[in-house]
Amino acid sequence: MLLFTESSKPKKSKKPLKFDVIIDAGEFLDSPEQFYMWKYSPMGIWAYIIGGGLLLGVIAMALVPVWPGEAQIAFQYITNGSGVIVGVFFALLIVRLILFVLVWAFSKGIYHFWLLPNINEDKLGIIETFKPLYSLDNYYEEKEKKEHRKKRREAREREGISGSEVTSATEDKKTI
């Protein structure tokens, strides 16, 4: 809801009026210089089509007992099939989590194994979701690099060399 006020005093001339928009309705005072107006944004035709389709679908689902026998059987196969697909998807997620935990536990956190690593990606297409089949990441090298950096830092601190002195020394060697 919007509130419009005239920015100038009302005149008897036929000039177009200027309006100021006041969003807060608490500022509205009933006076001849002000009037109240609703802003109306009509819905598109697709909103009515989709709403009508949903309504017809709900009515059709409620009338399943009066459908012909062949239609009831087809509906049963469709709903059972979609339920099986959803169940297989959740079972796949549970199996891949179990495999990840087993590989991670037995390797003491060094290896991360994912079966179908892109299965939960929303931005990929159907075919890309199943590529690659698995991924195996080795985090031992990263741990080793971190430990090596830590040992070098401790050695520098024992010698009294700060990190900035080491970088400037290496830069001098590069320029020579």
PDB file of C-alpha atoms in Angstrom, residues 11-89:
ATOM      1  CA  LYS A  11      -5.347  24.672  -7.375  1.00  0.00           C
ATOM      2  CA  LYS A  12      -8.400  24.904  -9.530  1.00  0.00           C
ATOM      3  CA  SER A  13      -6.330  24.759 -12.723  1.00  0.00           C
ATOM      4  CA  LYS A  14      -6.248  21.666 -14.911  1.00  0.00           C
ATOM      5  CA  LYS A  15      -2.484  21.170 -14.644  1.00  0.00           C
ATOM      6  CA  PRO A  16      -1.257  17.665 -13.820  1.00  0.00           C
ATOM      7  CA  LEU A  17      -0.646  17.030 -10.143  1.00  0.00           C
ATOM      8  CA  LYS A  18       2.708  16.020  -8.695  1.00  0.00           C
ATOM      9  CA  PHE A  19       2.670  13.194  -6.209  1.00  0.00           C
ATOM     10  CA  ASP A  20       5.073  12.209  -3.445  1.00  0.00           C
ATOM     11  CA  VAL A  21       5.185   8.536  -2.463  1.00  0.00           C
ATOM     12  CA  ILE A  22       5.005   7.834   1.252  1.00  0.00           C
ATOM     13  CA  ILE A  23       5.434   4.166   2.037  1.00  0.00           C
ATOM     14  CA  ASP A  24       4.674   4.397   5.771  1.00  0.00           C
ATOM     15  CA  ALA A  25       0.891   4.520   6.220  1.00  0.00           C
ATOM     16  CA  GLY A  26       1.340   5.943   9.718  1.00  0.00           C
ATOM     17  CA  GLU A  27       1.960   9.347   8.160  1.00  0.00           C
ATOM     18  CA  PHE A  28      -1.456   9.405   6.498  1.00  0.00           C
ATOM     19  CA  LEU A  29      -3.749  12.188   7.676  1.00  0.00           C
ATOM     20  CA  ASP A  30      -7.215  12.427   6.284  1.00  0.00           C
ATOM     21  CA  SER A  31      -7.223  15.680   4.397  1.00  0.00           C
ATOM     22  CA  PRO A  32      -8.320  16.944   0.977  1.00  0.00           C
ATOM     23  CA  GLU A  33      -4.666  17.257  -0.125  1.00  0.00           C
ATOM     24  CA  GLN A  34      -3.944  13.563   0.457  1.00  0.00           C
ATOM     25  CA  PHE A  35      -5.438  10.392  -0.878  1.00  0.00           C
ATOM     26  CA  TYR A  36      -4.772   6.697  -0.258  1.00  0.00           C
ATOM     27  CA  MET A  37      -3.987   4.267  -3.072  1.00  0.00           C
ATOM     28  CA  TRP A  38      -3.229   0.555  -3.406  1.00  0.00           C
ATOM     29  CA  LYS A  39      -0.533  -0.554  -5.789  1.00  0.00           C
ATOM     30  CA  TYR A  40      -1.851  -3.479  -7.839  1.00  0.00           C
ATOM     31  CA  SER A  41       0.459  -5.885  -9.664  1.00  0.00           C
ATOM     32  CA  PRO A  42      -1.594  -8.384 -11.664  1.00  0.00           C
ATOM     33  CA  MET A  43      -0.474 -12.012 -11.888  1.00  0.00           C
ATOM     34  CA  GLY A  44       0.593 -13.439 -15.218  1.00  0.00           C
ATOM     35  CA  ILE A  45      -1.389 -16.007 -17.167  1.00  0.00           C
ATOM     36  CA  TRP A  46       1.056 -18.777 -16.232  1.00  0.00           C
ATOM     37  CA  ALA A  47       0.214 -18.408 -12.553  1.00  0.00           C
ATOM     38  CA  TYR A  48      -3.429 -19.169 -13.365  1.00  0.00           C
ATOM     39  CA  ILE A  49      -2.514 -22.083 -15.644  1.00  0.00           C
ATOM     40  CA  ILE A  50      -0.194 -23.688 -13.075  1.00  0.00           C
ATOM     41  CA  GLY A  51      -2.691 -23.128 -10.245  1.00  0.00           C
ATOM     42  CA  GLY A  52      -5.494 -24.661 -12.270  1.00  0.00           C
ATOM     43  CA  GLY A  53      -3.307 -27.630 -13.188  1.00  0.00           C
ATOM     44  CA  LEU A  54      -2.423 -28.244  -9.544  1.00  0.00           C
ATOM     45  CA  LEU A  55      -6.079 -28.039  -8.575  1.00  0.00           C
ATOM     46  CA  LEU A  56      -7.080 -30.530 -11.273  1.00  0.00           C
ATOM     47  CA  GLY A  57      -4.221 -32.825 -10.208  1.00  0.00           C
ATOM     48  CA  VAL A  58      -5.365 -32.842  -6.577  1.00  0.00           C
ATOM     49  CA  ILE A  59      -8.938 -33.589  -7.639  1.00  0.00           C
ATOM     50  CA  ALA A  60      -7.715 -36.406  -9.912  1.00  0.00           C
ATOM     51  CA  MET A  61      -5.668 -37.928  -7.065  1.00  0.00           C
ATOM     52  CA  ALA A  62      -8.720 -37.836  -4.810  1.00  0.00           C
ATOM     53  CA  LEU A  63     -10.774 -39.654  -7.453  1.00  0.00           C
ATOM     54  CA  VAL A  64      -8.336 -42.569  -7.951  1.00  0.00           C
ATOM     55  CA  PRO A  65     -10.866 -45.128  -6.552  1.00  0.00           C
ATOM     56  CA  VAL A  66     -13.331 -44.330  -9.349  1.00  0.00           C
ATOM     57  CA  TRP A  67     -10.741 -44.583 -12.140  1.00  0.00           C
ATOM     58  CA  PRO A  68     -10.923 -47.557 -14.512  1.00  0.00           C
ATOM     59  CA  GLY A  69      -8.932 -50.611 -13.413  1.00  0.00           C
ATOM     60  CA  GLU A  70      -6.187 -50.226 -16.046  1.00  0.00           C
ATOM     61  CA  ALA A  71      -5.609 -46.590 -15.035  1.00  0.00           C
ATOM     62  CA  GLN A  72      -5.411 -47.564 -11.360  1.00  0.00           C
ATOM     63  CA  ILE A  73      -2.811 -50.229 -12.147  1.00  0.00           C
ATOM     64  CA  ALA A  74      -0.781 -47.787 -14.276  1.00  0.00           C
ATOM     65  CA  PHE A  75      -0.952 -45.194 -11.495  1.00  0.00           C
ATOM     66  CA  GLN A  76       0.206 -47.809  -8.980  1.00  0.00           C
ATOM     67  CA  TYR A  77       3.186 -48.765 -11.162  1.00  0.00           C
ATOM     68  CA  ILE A  78       4.150 -45.102 -11.635  1.00  0.00           C
ATOM     69  CA  THR A  79       4.017 -44.278  -7.911  1.00  0.00           C
ATOM     70  CA  ASN A  80       5.813 -47.485  -6.896  1.00  0.00           C
ATOM     71  CA  GLY A  81       8.478 -46.920  -9.552  1.00  0.00           C
ATOM     72  CA  SER A  82       9.130 -43.359  -8.424  1.00  0.00           C
ATOM     73  CA  GLY A  83       9.296 -44.565  -4.813  1.00  0.00           C
ATOM     74  CA  VAL A  84      11.887 -47.183  -5.793  1.00  0.00           C
ATOM     75  CA  ILE A  85      13.978 -44.567  -7.615  1.00  0.00           C
ATOM     76  CA  VAL A  86      13.991 -42.298  -4.560  1.00  0.00           C
ATOM     77  CA  GLY A  87      14.817 -45.268  -2.295  1.00  0.00           C
ATOM     78  CA  VAL A  88      17.735 -46.327  -4.518  1.00  0.00           C
ATOM     79  CA  PHE A  89      19.080 -42.771  -4.476  1.00  0.00           C
TER      80      PHE A  89
END
